[in-house]
XYZ file of C-alpha atoms in Angstrom:
141
model
C -3.021 -20.514 19.078
C -2.126 -18.224 15.522
C -2.237 -15.204 18.259
C 1.163 -14.139 19.020
C -0.552 -10.645 21.378
C -3.614 -11.532 23.521
C -6.353 -8.424 23.809
C -9.350 -8.419 25.611
C -12.446 -7.443 23.845
C -12.915 -4.067 25.147
C -8.932 -3.660 24.526
C -9.428 -4.187 20.975
C -12.540 -2.449 20.373
C -10.891 0.399 21.498
C -8.216 0.999 19.195
C -11.008 1.615 16.138
C -11.688 4.805 18.238
C -12.339 8.362 15.829
C -11.843 5.777 12.700
C -14.586 4.591 10.006
C -15.166 1.380 11.380
C -15.712 3.265 14.408
C -18.186 5.026 11.991
C -18.976 1.957 11.181
C -20.402 0.565 13.927
C -18.119 -1.942 13.673
C -17.334 -3.838 17.000
C -15.363 -6.979 17.854
C -17.181 -9.758 19.249
C -14.893 -13.283 19.924
C -11.153 -14.151 19.206
C -11.069 -17.726 19.625
C -8.106 -20.102 18.676
C -8.083 -19.158 14.943
C -10.523 -16.833 13.960
C -12.270 -13.800 14.938
C -15.590 -12.728 14.893
C -17.451 -9.142 14.642
C -20.624 -7.427 14.091
C -22.560 -4.892 12.717
C -25.265 -2.715 12.786
C -27.729 -2.803 8.801
C -28.634 0.701 9.925
C -28.497 3.944 8.430
C -24.347 4.639 8.848
C -24.352 0.969 6.766
C -27.354 1.329 3.740
C -27.080 2.251 0.614
C -29.796 4.153 -1.342
C -32.089 1.261 -2.236
C -31.577 0.194 1.268
C -29.535 -2.547 1.506
C -26.231 -3.320 3.568
C -24.490 -1.111 1.104
C -21.400 -3.404 -0.622
C -18.375 -0.903 0.726
C -20.419 -1.944 4.093
C -19.246 -5.397 3.803
C -15.626 -4.823 2.728
C -14.670 -3.067 5.637
C -16.038 -4.772 8.350
C -13.950 -7.517 5.839
C -10.458 -5.371 6.191
C -10.841 -3.853 9.773
C -10.899 -7.043 10.850
C -8.466 -9.161 9.030
C -6.174 -6.538 9.735
C -6.816 -6.016 13.465
C -6.377 -10.534 12.947
C -2.777 -9.375 10.934
C -1.385 -6.551 13.321
C -2.111 -9.796 16.601
C 0.261 -11.826 15.316
C 2.543 -9.610 13.848
C 5.689 -10.088 17.356
C 7.176 -6.783 17.931
C 5.227 -4.282 17.154
C 7.577 -1.658 17.323
C 10.012 -2.858 14.540
C 5.834 -3.868 12.023
C 2.921 -3.867 10.971
C 1.055 -4.643 8.733
C -1.264 -3.328 5.153
C -3.765 -4.292 2.545
C -2.967 -5.279 -0.344
C -5.850 -6.375 -2.255
C -9.756 -7.120 -0.881
C -13.054 -8.644 -3.197
C -16.320 -9.671 -2.014
C -18.661 -11.928 -3.126
C -22.615 -9.919 -2.757
C -24.292 -13.528 -2.270
C -28.137 -11.947 -0.005
C -28.878 -9.202 0.453
C -30.406 -7.959 3.890
C -31.911 -4.361 4.715
C -32.006 -4.454 8.586
C -30.673 -5.381 12.269
C -27.106 -6.542 12.327
C -24.485 -9.253 10.487
C -22.567 -11.410 12.080
C -18.583 -12.036 10.655
C -16.456 -14.705 11.196
C -12.077 -13.619 9.621
C -10.343 -16.843 10.100
C -6.620 -17.161 7.862
C -6.133 -18.670 4.521
C -2.661 -18.659 4.849
C 0.707 -17.261 7.288
C 3.019 -16.013 5.127
C 6.461 -14.566 6.616
C 5.266 -12.070 4.461
C 1.857 -12.123 3.100
C -0.875 -13.062 5.009
C -4.238 -14.324 3.426
C -7.792 -13.313 5.431
C -11.261 -15.317 4.550
C -13.845 -13.605 5.699
C -17.512 -14.359 5.505
C -20.377 -12.710 6.905
C -23.526 -13.741 7.924
C -27.454 -12.264 8.728
C -29.201 -12.262 12.085
C -30.519 -15.592 9.721
C -27.568 -16.916 10.279
C -27.421 -17.240 6.007
C -24.445 -16.130 4.597
C -24.794 -12.805 3.110
C -20.766 -11.848 1.939
C -17.585 -13.100 1.953
C -14.634 -12.019 1.064
C -11.244 -12.862 0.507
C -8.517 -9.957 2.251
C -3.803 -9.942 1.496
C -2.259 -8.225 3.826
C 1.438 -7.558 4.426
C 3.867 -7.046 7.225
C 6.076 -3.856 6.190
C 8.902 -2.458 8.717
C 7.934 0.479 10.675
C 10.184 3.432 9.168
């Protein structure tokens, strides 16, 4: 297992209270040995004016779950935290309703830099987006 801390799903989801992730309806659904799964509705909060899932919402899903993953590998949260350094996304297929489901896994976990890959699928298990997030451990001030 890659995680240095394990929190119940309820505790992990509570982290998003009063944040953009909560507003968009992002919910962590599973934490495995080396992955985190989450879901997000495709509704009035996450669609663009054409009625399709907004690409930015997919990026928020990726950055939210990748950052949480980064936090879970930190040994002492009183001394360090995680910040995003770079994110990109390739939008492969449109979605107009239902939910999207993501799985986030590490590409590399270094001493300071982490790279996380997130794949996002529609309800039909079709790949709709691939996103890569780079995070960095920083000392708390």
